[in-house]
PDB file of C-alpha atoms in Angstrom:
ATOM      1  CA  UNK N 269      11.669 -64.267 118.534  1.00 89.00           C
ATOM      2  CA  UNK N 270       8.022 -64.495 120.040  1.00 91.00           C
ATOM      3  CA  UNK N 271       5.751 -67.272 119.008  1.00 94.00           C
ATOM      4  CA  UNK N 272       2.361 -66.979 119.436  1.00 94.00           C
ATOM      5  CA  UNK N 273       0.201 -70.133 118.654  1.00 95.00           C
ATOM      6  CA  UNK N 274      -3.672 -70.082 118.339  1.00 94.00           C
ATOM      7  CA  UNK N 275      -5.963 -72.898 118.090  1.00 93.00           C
ATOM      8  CA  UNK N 276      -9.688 -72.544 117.794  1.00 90.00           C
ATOM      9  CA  UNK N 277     -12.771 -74.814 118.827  1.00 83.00           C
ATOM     10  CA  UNK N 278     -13.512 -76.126 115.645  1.00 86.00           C
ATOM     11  CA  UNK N 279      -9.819 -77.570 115.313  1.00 83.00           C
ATOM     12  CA  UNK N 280      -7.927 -74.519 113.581  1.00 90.00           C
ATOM     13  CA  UNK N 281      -4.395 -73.743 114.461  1.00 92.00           C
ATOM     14  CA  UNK N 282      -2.140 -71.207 113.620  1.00 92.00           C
ATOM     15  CA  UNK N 283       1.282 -70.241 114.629  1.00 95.00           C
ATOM     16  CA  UNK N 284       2.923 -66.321 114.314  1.00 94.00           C
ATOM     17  CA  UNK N 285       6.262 -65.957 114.757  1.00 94.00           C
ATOM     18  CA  UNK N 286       6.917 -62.221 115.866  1.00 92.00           C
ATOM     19  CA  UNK N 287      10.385 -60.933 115.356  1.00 92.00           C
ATOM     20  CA  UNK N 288      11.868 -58.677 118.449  1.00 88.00           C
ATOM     21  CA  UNK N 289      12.663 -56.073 115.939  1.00 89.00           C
ATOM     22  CA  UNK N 290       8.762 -55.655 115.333  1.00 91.00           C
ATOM     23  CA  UNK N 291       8.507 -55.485 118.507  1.00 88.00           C
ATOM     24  CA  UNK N 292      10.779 -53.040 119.078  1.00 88.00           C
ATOM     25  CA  UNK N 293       9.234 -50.903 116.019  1.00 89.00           C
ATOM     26  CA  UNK N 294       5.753 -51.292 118.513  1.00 88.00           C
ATOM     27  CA  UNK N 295       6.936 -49.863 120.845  1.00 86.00           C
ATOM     28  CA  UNK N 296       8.289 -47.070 119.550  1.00 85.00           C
ATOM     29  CA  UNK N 297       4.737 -46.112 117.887  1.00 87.00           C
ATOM     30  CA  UNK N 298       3.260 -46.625 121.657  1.00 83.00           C
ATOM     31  CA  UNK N 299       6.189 -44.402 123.156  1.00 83.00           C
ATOM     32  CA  UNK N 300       4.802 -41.906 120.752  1.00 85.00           C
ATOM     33  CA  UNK N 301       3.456 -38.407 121.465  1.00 84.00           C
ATOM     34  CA  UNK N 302       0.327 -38.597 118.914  1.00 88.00           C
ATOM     35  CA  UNK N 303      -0.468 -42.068 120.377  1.00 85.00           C
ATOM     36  CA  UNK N 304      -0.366 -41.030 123.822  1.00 82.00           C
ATOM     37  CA  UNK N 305      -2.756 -38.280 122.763  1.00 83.00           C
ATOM     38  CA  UNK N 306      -4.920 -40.200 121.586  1.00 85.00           C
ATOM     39  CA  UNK N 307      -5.076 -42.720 124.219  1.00 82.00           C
ATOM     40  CA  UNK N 308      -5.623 -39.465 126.632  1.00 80.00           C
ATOM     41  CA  UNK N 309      -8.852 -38.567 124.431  1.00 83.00           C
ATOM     42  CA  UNK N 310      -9.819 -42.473 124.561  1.00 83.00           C
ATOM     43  CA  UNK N 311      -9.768 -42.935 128.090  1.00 79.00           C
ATOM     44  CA  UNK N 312     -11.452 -39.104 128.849  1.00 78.00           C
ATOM     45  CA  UNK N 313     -14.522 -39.497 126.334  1.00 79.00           C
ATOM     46  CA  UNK N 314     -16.520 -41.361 128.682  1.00 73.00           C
ATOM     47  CA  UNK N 315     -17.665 -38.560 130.695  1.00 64.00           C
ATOM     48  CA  UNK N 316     -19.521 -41.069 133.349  1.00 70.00           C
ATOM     49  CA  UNK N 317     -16.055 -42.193 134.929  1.00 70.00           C
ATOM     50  CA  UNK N 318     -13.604 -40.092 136.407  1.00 74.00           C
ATOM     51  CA  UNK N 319     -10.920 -38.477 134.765  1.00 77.00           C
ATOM     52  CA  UNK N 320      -7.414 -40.536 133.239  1.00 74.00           C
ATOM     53  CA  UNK N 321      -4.830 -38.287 134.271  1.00 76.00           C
ATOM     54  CA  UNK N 322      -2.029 -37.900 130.796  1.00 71.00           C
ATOM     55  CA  UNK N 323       0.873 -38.687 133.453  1.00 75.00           C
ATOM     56  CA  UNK N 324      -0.177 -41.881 133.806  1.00 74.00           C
ATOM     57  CA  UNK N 325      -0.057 -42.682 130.065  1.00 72.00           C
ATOM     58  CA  UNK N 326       3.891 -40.811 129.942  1.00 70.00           C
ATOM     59  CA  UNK N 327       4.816 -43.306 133.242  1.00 70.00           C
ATOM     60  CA  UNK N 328       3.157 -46.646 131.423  1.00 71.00           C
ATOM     61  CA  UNK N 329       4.260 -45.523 127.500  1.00 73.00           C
ATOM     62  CA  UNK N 330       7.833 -44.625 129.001  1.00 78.00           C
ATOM     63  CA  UNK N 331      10.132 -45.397 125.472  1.00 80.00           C
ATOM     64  CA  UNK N 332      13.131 -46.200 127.376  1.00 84.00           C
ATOM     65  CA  UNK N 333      11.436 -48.613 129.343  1.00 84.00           C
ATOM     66  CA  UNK N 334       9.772 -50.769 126.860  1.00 84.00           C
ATOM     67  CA  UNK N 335      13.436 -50.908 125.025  1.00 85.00           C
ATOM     68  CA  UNK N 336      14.570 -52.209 128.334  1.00 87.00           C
ATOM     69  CA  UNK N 337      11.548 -54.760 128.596  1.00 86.00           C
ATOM     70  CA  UNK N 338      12.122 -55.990 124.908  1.00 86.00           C
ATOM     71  CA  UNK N 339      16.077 -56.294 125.623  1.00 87.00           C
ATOM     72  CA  UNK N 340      15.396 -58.272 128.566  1.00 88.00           C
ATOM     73  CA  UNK N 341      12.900 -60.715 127.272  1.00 86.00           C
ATOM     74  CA  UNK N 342      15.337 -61.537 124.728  1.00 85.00           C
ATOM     75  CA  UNK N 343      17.786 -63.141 127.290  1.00 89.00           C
ATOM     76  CA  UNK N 344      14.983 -65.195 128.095  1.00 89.00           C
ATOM     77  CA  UNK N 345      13.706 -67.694 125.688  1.00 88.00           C
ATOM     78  CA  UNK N 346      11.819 -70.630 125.572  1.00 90.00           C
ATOM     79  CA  UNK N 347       9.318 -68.728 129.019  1.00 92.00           C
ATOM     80  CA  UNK N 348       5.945 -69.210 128.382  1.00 93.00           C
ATOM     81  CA  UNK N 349       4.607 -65.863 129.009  1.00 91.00           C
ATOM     82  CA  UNK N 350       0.339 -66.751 128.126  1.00 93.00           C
ATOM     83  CA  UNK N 351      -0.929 -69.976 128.356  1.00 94.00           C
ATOM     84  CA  UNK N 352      -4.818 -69.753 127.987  1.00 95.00           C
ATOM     85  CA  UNK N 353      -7.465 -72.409 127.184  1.00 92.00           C
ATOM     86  CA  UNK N 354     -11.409 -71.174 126.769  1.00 90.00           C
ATOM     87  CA  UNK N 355     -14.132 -72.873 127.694  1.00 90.00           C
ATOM     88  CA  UNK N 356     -15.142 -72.898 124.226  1.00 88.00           C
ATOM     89  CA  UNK N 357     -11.770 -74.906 123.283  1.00 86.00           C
ATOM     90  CA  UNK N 358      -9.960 -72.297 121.944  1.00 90.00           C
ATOM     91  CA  UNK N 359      -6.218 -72.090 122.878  1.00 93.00           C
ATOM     92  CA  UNK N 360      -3.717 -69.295 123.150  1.00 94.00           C
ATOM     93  CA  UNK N 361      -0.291 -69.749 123.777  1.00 94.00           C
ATOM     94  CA  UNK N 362       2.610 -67.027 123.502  1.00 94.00           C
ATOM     95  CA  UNK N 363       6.359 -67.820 123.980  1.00 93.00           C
ATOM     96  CA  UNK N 364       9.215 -66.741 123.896  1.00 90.00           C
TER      97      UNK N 364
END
């Protein structure tokens, strides 16, 4: 399971504890077609930059490889994977 703690300036703190099998339901919406559409359209509507190739979104959205990710982080617990404090106090810590 992921934890993912959160502690704000003014002295708030939460924790969310993120089951791998909702992870592994995210990444199957990711993986899909429709969303990789739409990411396509996202990163194209800005007609300023140059053009986001849709292979690139198929190599980094790869379904079999975020299974594999998820599988392996789950041999690995107790990593901290983000440890981030702001300058405004607010602190942001996911583990695994």
């Amino acid at each position: 399971m992921m934890k993912i703690k959160i502690k704000t300036s003014n002295k708030i703190a939460f924790s969310l504890p993120v089951p791998y099998t909702v992870l592994k339901a995210a990444s199957s919406i990711l993986a899909s077609e429709k969303f990789k559409n739409q990411m396509h359209k996202w990163a194209n509507q800005d007609s300023e930059h140059k053009h986001v190739p849709a292979a690139i979104f198929d190599t980094l959205l790869n379904k079999q490889l975020m299974k594999e990710v998820i599988r392996e982080l789950g041999n690995h617990k107790g990593i901290v994977l983000v440890d981030v404090r702001l300058h405004d106090g607010t602190e942001v810590m996911v583990k695994l």
